[in-house]
Amino acid sequence: MATAAAASASEAEAEPKAGPKAEGEEAEAKEARTRRKVLSRAVAAATYKTVGPEWDQQEEGVSESDGDEEYAMASSAESSPGEYEWEYDEEEKNQLEIERLEEQLSINVYDYNCHVDLIRLLRLEGELTKVRMARQKMSEIFPLTEELWLEWLHDEISMALDGLDREHVYDLFEKAVKDYICPSIWLEYGQYSVGGIGQKGGLEKVRSVFERALSSVGLHMTKGLAIWEAYREFESAIVEAARLEKVHSLFRRQLAIPLYDMEATFAEYEEWSEDPIPESVIQNYNKALQQLEKYKPYEETLLQAEAPRLAEYQAYIDFEMKIGDPARIQLIFERALVENCLVPDLWIRYSQYLDRQLKVKDLVLSVHSRAVRNCPWTVALWSRYLLAMERHGVDHRVISVTFEKALSAGFIQATDYVEIWQAYLDYLRRRVDFKQDSSKELEELRSAFARALEYLKQEVEERFSESGDPSCLIMQNWARIEARLCSNMQKARELWDSIMTKGNAKYANMWLEYYNLERAHGDTQHCRKALHRAVQCTSDYPEHVCEVLLTMERTEGTLEDWDIAVQKTETRLARVNEQRIKAAEKEAALAQQEEEKVEQRKRARAEKKALKKKKKTRGSDKSKADEDDEKEWGDDEEEQPSKRRRVENSVPPAGEAELGPEADPGLSGSSAPAAAEPPSEQKEQRAAARRRDVPRVLHDSSKDGVTVFVSNLPYGLREPAATLRPLFEACGDVVEVRPIFSNRGDFRGYCYVEFKEEAVALRALELDRQTVEGRPMFVSPCVDKSKNPDFKVFRYSTALEKHKLFVSGLPFSCTKEELEEICKVHGTVKDIRLVTNRAGKPKGLAYVEYENESQASQAVLKMDGMTIKENVIKVAISNPPQRKAPEKPEARKAPGVAMVPRQIYGARGKGRTQLSLLPRALQRPSATAAQAENGPAPPPAATEVPKMSNADFAKLLLRK
C-alpha cells in the first residue's frame, strides 16, 4: 500500500501544479479505494482457504489467484492505469448505488430486496464494518434465509482470529438456528465447534452442539443422516476406550429412527462392532424400517414436487397429526415453513398446535415471534402473539412493546387496526381489578381507549380514508365496561351520544343496543328517552323500534306515557308509509315511462319501414322523397345513432338508382342529365348487390346449445369463415361459421359458430380473448336475452379480492411472461391478466392472482414502487370501485317539465361557434328542422292530429 501511495504521489508531481491540494485529495481517494479492493480480495481468498471449493467463488467474482494479482497490482499501480480507471469507474458506480440504497432504507426500512442488494454491494466493495452493520439491521427486522446466514457465517469465520472472535461466531450460529430449522446450518455449527476443541470446555461444547442438532433435525428423514454421521465421526476420532460406548449409543439411537439409507447404516454398524448386535437393537431397527415404508410416499411426493410444495406439506402434516408424535409434528411444520415462511395460515396452524398441545413457554413464544417477523402484515398472528404472551405471564412492558411493533407493521386493511386494538384493550381490561374504585391499571385502560379512538381517527383514516370501525365497536366496548364494571352510566351515555353522531342514528339495532344497556344498568327515564329518539331517527326498521317502545310503556308506563308513545309511533309510521308509497309511485312512473318509450321506438320503426315501401313505389315525387329522407335522418339520430353510417353509405335501392339525379332538380331547380359513375364505383355496387342477393340464413334459436357467439373481430377480416374455422375445429367438429354482413356487404365484426355437440361448444368458450389479427375475440354462449332475461354475462369481479393484485403504471411493452417472472418471486402465480382495449392494445394495467392472501400481501410490500423499464409501478390489493348504474334520462327529467330542445346547440351539441354559416336561401323551414332535431318526424300524411275538445271546436266556429 505504501508503494501504491508513492506511485500515485510521483504521478501527481509529474503533472502541472495546478492545484496541489486537489491532487493530494485525489491520491488519498485512490489509495483508499485500492485498500478496500485489496482487503476485499484478501477476505475472499481467506474464505476460500477456510471453507473450501464448496463456496461459490464465481458468484462473487473471487478466487485465490485474484487475491494474489491484486497484491501485485497494488505494488505497481502505475503499470496498468487503464485497468485501474475501469475499476475506479465501477467502484464509483457501486458507491453511488450504495448511497441510493441507504437513502431508500432510511425511508422504508421494510424493503427486503433493498437490504439484500445493499449487503451484496458492501460485501463486493470490501466494506467489512458496514456489511456487518447492514446484516445486523436486516436480521433485526427479517429472518434471514439459509443462504444469507451461511454467507454471513463464512465471512465471519474467515475473519475470526482469536477466542473473542470465535465467541462472536458462536453467537451468530445461535441466532441462525433460531430463524429456521436448517440441517446445513446445524452441520456447519457442529463442524466449526470441532475447531475449538482445544479451548477450555471445547469438548463439552462440541457435544452440546451435536446433541441439540440431533434433537432439532435428527428426525429429518432425508437430511438428518449427515448430522448423525458427523457426530459419530467426531466421537470415533477421540481415541479413548470410554468413547466406544458413546459410538455404540449413537448407532443404536440412529437405527431406531426411520431415516433414508438405514440399511447402509446397519451394515456399517455390523462391520464396526466387534460384538454381535443385541436383539433389542435389531427389533428397533425393523420397527423403524416399517415406519419408513409409511413415510416414504410423502417424502417421495416432496422430492418430485416443485417448491414451495405447500399442498404436499399440508398432506404430510395431516398424516403426522393423526400419528400424534409431537417431535415429528414439530419437525414437519418447521420443514414446511422453510419453503412457505410467508404463508400466515401455516404459522397460525403451527402456533395453534403448540398453544393447545405442547404449551412449552420458550418454544411457543419463539414460534409466535418468528411468525410475526415472517408475516408482519397479518393481524391474526399479532393477536395470537399477544394472547400467548399473556397466557405465559410475560412482563407487561414487553407486551406493550410488542403491541407498538404491531401498530407499525403496516396492515393492509383498516379493520386490521381495529382488531389489534381490540386484542390489546381486552388484555388491559383483564389486568384491572374492578373491585377497587380507582387503580393505575384502570386509568391505563381508559387512556388506551382514548388513544385507540384518536389513532383510528387520525392515522387510519388518513391512510385508508376510513376508520375501519363504522359501527364504533371499540366505543361500544368502552361504554359496556364503564356501565357494567365501573358503574359509570354518565360516561357510557356520553360514549353512546358520540356513537350516534357518527352516522349510526338511522339504524334500529344501534338504538336497541343502547336501550338494552340502559335497561340493564340505567333507569326507565333514560330508556324511554332513548326509544323516543330512536322512533324519530330510525330509517331502516322503524316498526321494530316502535314495537319495543309500546311494549315498554305497556308494562311500565302510565296512561299519559302510553298516549304519547301511541301518538308518536302512529305519526312516525304514517310518515314512513307515505314516503314508501311515494317511492313506489316514482318507481312505477319511471317503469311506465320506459315502457312508453319502448312503444314509441317500435312505432317509429314500423313507420320507417312503411315509408321505405312507399318510397320504392312512388319514388318520382321529389318533395315526398325529400321529406322522407329528412324524417329518416331524424329517426336514426334519435333512435339508432350507430346505424347512421350505414344509412348514409348504403347503395340506393333499385328504383331510386334508376331515377338518378332527374328525381332531384338540384339547388338551382333545373334538371341535369344523369352523370356516368366511375367504373370503380359501379364495380363496387355490383359486388355489394351480389352480396345482398345471397339468401340470408336466419338464426335458429333451437341450436343455441351447440352454438357460440363470437364478437370483437376485426372489421377488415376478408374471409371470416375461412379464418375462424381452423381455430374452432381444434375444439371439435364445426357445422357452420355464419359471419354477419351489413346491407353493403361489409363484415360487421361478429358471427355465429355452430358445432355438432354441446360439449364441443363448451370447449370453444375457452378460446375467449384469443387474438385474431391483433385483436382479442370475445367468445360467449349463444343466448337469446329476450327469452332468458336472467342470463348473466361474464363480468370480472368488482369486490375486494385479497389474493389478487392490481398493478398500474406498467410499460406498454411489458408482456405477460415478463410480469410473471417478476411476480412469481413472491409466491405462486395462478393467473395474470393484462388489461387491453377492444383493439387488443395494452393499457398499462394488470391483475395478478396469487394462490393465497399472504403471498399477495407480501408481493404488495415488495413490488409497490418498483421500477420496470423506467416505469414506476403501483401495486395494491384488487378492490375496484363500485360501478354506478348510468342515470336514465327519465330520472333526470322531472314529471311535467318539458325537455330543452336539442336544436339550441345544434345536432352535434354545443360547438365552438354559435353562428349559422348556412345561407338563408338554403335553409329549410324551421318547423321541419325543429321536428327533425327533436326526434323521428313522421310524414305529413301519417301525422297524428291532436285530440280537440268541444271548446276547441267552438273557438274554430267563432273565428269563421
PDB file of N, CA and C in Angstrom, residues 293-323:
ATOM      1  N   GLU A 293     -41.448 -47.199   5.595  1.00  0.00           N
ATOM      2  CA  GLU A 293     -42.314 -47.515   4.468  1.00  0.00           C
ATOM      3  C   GLU A 293     -43.584 -46.669   4.490  1.00  0.00           C
ATOM      4  N   LYS A 294     -44.075 -46.329   5.673  1.00  0.00           N
ATOM      5  CA  LYS A 294     -45.280 -45.473   5.769  1.00  0.00           C
ATOM      6  C   LYS A 294     -44.970 -44.022   5.369  1.00  0.00           C
ATOM      7  N   TYR A 295     -43.744 -43.583   5.714  1.00  0.00           N
ATOM      8  CA  TYR A 295     -43.383 -42.190   5.430  1.00  0.00           C
ATOM      9  C   TYR A 295     -42.891 -41.988   4.002  1.00  0.00           C
ATOM     10  N   LYS A 296     -42.416 -43.043   3.365  1.00  0.00           N
ATOM     11  CA  LYS A 296     -41.808 -42.900   2.047  1.00  0.00           C
ATOM     12  C   LYS A 296     -42.722 -42.233   1.014  1.00  0.00           C
ATOM     13  N   PRO A 297     -44.010 -42.610   0.912  1.00  0.00           N
ATOM     14  CA  PRO A 297     -44.851 -41.937  -0.102  1.00  0.00           C
ATOM     15  C   PRO A 297     -44.876 -40.424   0.035  1.00  0.00           C
ATOM     16  N   TYR A 298     -44.908 -39.928   1.272  1.00  0.00           N
ATOM     17  CA  TYR A 298     -44.940 -38.480   1.482  1.00  0.00           C
ATOM     18  C   TYR A 298     -43.591 -37.847   1.149  1.00  0.00           C
ATOM     19  N   GLU A 299     -42.500 -38.525   1.512  1.00  0.00           N
ATOM     20  CA  GLU A 299     -41.178 -37.993   1.199  1.00  0.00           C
ATOM     21  C   GLU A 299     -40.926 -37.994  -0.304  1.00  0.00           C
ATOM     22  N   GLU A 300     -41.338 -39.062  -0.979  1.00  0.00           N
ATOM     23  CA  GLU A 300     -41.149 -39.118  -2.428  1.00  0.00           C
ATOM     24  C   GLU A 300     -41.986 -38.069  -3.138  1.00  0.00           C
ATOM     25  N   THR A 301     -43.177 -37.811  -2.602  1.00  0.00           N
ATOM     26  CA  THR A 301     -44.011 -36.751  -3.179  1.00  0.00           C
ATOM     27  C   THR A 301     -43.327 -35.395  -3.054  1.00  0.00           C
ATOM     28  N   LEU A 302     -42.694 -35.157  -1.922  1.00  0.00           N
ATOM     29  CA  LEU A 302     -41.965 -33.899  -1.737  1.00  0.00           C
ATOM     30  C   LEU A 302     -40.775 -33.805  -2.690  1.00  0.00           C
ATOM     31  N   LEU A 303     -40.087 -34.908  -2.886  1.00  0.00           N
ATOM     32  CA  LEU A 303     -38.928 -34.894  -3.771  1.00  0.00           C
ATOM     33  C   LEU A 303     -39.321 -34.643  -5.221  1.00  0.00           C
ATOM     34  N   GLN A 304     -40.486 -35.127  -5.625  1.00  0.00           N
ATOM     35  CA  GLN A 304     -40.931 -34.961  -7.011  1.00  0.00           C
ATOM     36  C   GLN A 304     -41.557 -33.607  -7.275  1.00  0.00           C
ATOM     37  N   ALA A 305     -42.149 -32.994  -6.235  1.00  0.00           N
ATOM     38  CA  ALA A 305     -42.843 -31.714  -6.426  1.00  0.00           C
ATOM     39  C   ALA A 305     -41.836 -30.569  -6.477  1.00  0.00           C
ATOM     40  N   GLU A 306     -42.320 -29.443  -6.952  1.00  0.00           N
ATOM     41  CA  GLU A 306     -41.504 -28.235  -7.021  1.00  0.00           C
ATOM     42  C   GLU A 306     -41.845 -27.310  -5.858  1.00  0.00           C
ATOM     43  N   ALA A 307     -40.854 -26.544  -5.431  1.00  0.00           N
ATOM     44  CA  ALA A 307     -41.064 -25.613  -4.318  1.00  0.00           C
ATOM     45  C   ALA A 307     -42.152 -24.605  -4.702  1.00  0.00           C
ATOM     46  N   PRO A 308     -42.950 -24.156  -3.727  1.00  0.00           N
ATOM     47  CA  PRO A 308     -42.827 -24.340  -2.273  1.00  0.00           C
ATOM     48  C   PRO A 308     -43.544 -25.567  -1.724  1.00  0.00           C
ATOM     49  N   ARG A 309     -44.230 -26.341  -2.554  1.00  0.00           N
ATOM     50  CA  ARG A 309     -44.808 -27.628  -2.171  1.00  0.00           C
ATOM     51  C   ARG A 309     -45.734 -27.527  -0.959  1.00  0.00           C
ATOM     52  N   LEU A 310     -46.536 -26.501  -0.921  1.00  0.00           N
ATOM     53  CA  LEU A 310     -47.405 -26.276   0.241  1.00  0.00           C
ATOM     54  C   LEU A 310     -48.438 -27.388   0.383  1.00  0.00           C
ATOM     55  N   ALA A 311     -49.090 -27.761  -0.712  1.00  0.00           N
ATOM     56  CA  ALA A 311     -50.120 -28.804  -0.628  1.00  0.00           C
ATOM     57  C   ALA A 311     -49.514 -30.124  -0.160  1.00  0.00           C
ATOM     58  N   GLU A 312     -48.329 -30.465  -0.644  1.00  0.00           N
ATOM     59  CA  GLU A 312     -47.685 -31.711  -0.228  1.00  0.00           C
ATOM     60  C   GLU A 312     -47.331 -31.676   1.254  1.00  0.00           C
ATOM     61  N   TYR A 313     -46.841 -30.531   1.718  1.00  0.00           N
ATOM     62  CA  TYR A 313     -46.537 -30.412   3.150  1.00  0.00           C
ATOM     63  C   TYR A 313     -47.804 -30.479   3.996  1.00  0.00           C
ATOM     64  N   GLN A 314     -48.884 -29.895   3.509  1.00  0.00           N
ATOM     65  CA  GLN A 314     -50.140 -29.947   4.271  1.00  0.00           C
ATOM     66  C   GLN A 314     -50.603 -31.387   4.438  1.00  0.00           C
ATOM     67  N   ALA A 315     -50.511 -32.172   3.362  1.00  0.00           N
ATOM     68  CA  ALA A 315     -50.898 -33.579   3.465  1.00  0.00           C
ATOM     69  C   ALA A 315     -49.978 -34.329   4.436  1.00  0.00           C
ATOM     70  N   TYR A 316     -48.696 -34.015   4.400  1.00  0.00           N
ATOM     71  CA  TYR A 316     -47.739 -34.646   5.319  1.00  0.00           C
ATOM     72  C   TYR A 316     -48.064 -34.266   6.772  1.00  0.00           C
ATOM     73  N   ILE A 317     -48.406 -33.017   6.989  1.00  0.00           N
ATOM     74  CA  ILE A 317     -48.752 -32.560   8.349  1.00  0.00           C
ATOM     75  C   ILE A 317     -49.995 -33.280   8.847  1.00  0.00           C
ATOM     76  N   ASP A 318     -50.994 -33.420   7.986  1.00  0.00           N
ATOM     77  CA  ASP A 318     -52.213 -34.140   8.394  1.00  0.00           C
ATOM     78  C   ASP A 318     -51.885 -35.573   8.805  1.00  0.00           C
ATOM     79  N   PHE A 319     -50.985 -36.203   8.064  1.00  0.00           N
ATOM     80  CA  PHE A 319     -50.591 -37.578   8.398  1.00  0.00           C
ATOM     81  C   PHE A 319     -49.891 -37.632   9.753  1.00  0.00           C
ATOM     82  N   GLU A 320     -48.977 -36.694  10.004  1.00  0.00           N
ATOM     83  CA  GLU A 320     -48.270 -36.671  11.285  1.00  0.00           C
ATOM     84  C   GLU A 320     -49.209 -36.356  12.443  1.00  0.00           C
ATOM     85  N   MET A 321     -50.188 -35.497  12.192  1.00  0.00           N
ATOM     86  CA  MET A 321     -51.135 -35.159  13.264  1.00  0.00           C
ATOM     87  C   MET A 321     -51.965 -36.376  13.672  1.00  0.00           C
ATOM     88  N   LYS A 322     -52.271 -37.248  12.710  1.00  0.00           N
ATOM     89  CA  LYS A 322     -53.018 -38.465  13.051  1.00  0.00           C
ATOM     90  C   LYS A 322     -52.171 -39.405  13.903  1.00  0.00           C
ATOM     91  N   ILE A 323     -50.875 -39.492  13.602  1.00  0.00           N
ATOM     92  CA  ILE A 323     -49.991 -40.356  14.399  1.00  0.00           C
ATOM     93  C   ILE A 323     -49.786 -39.768  15.790  1.00  0.00           C
TER      94      ILE A 323
END
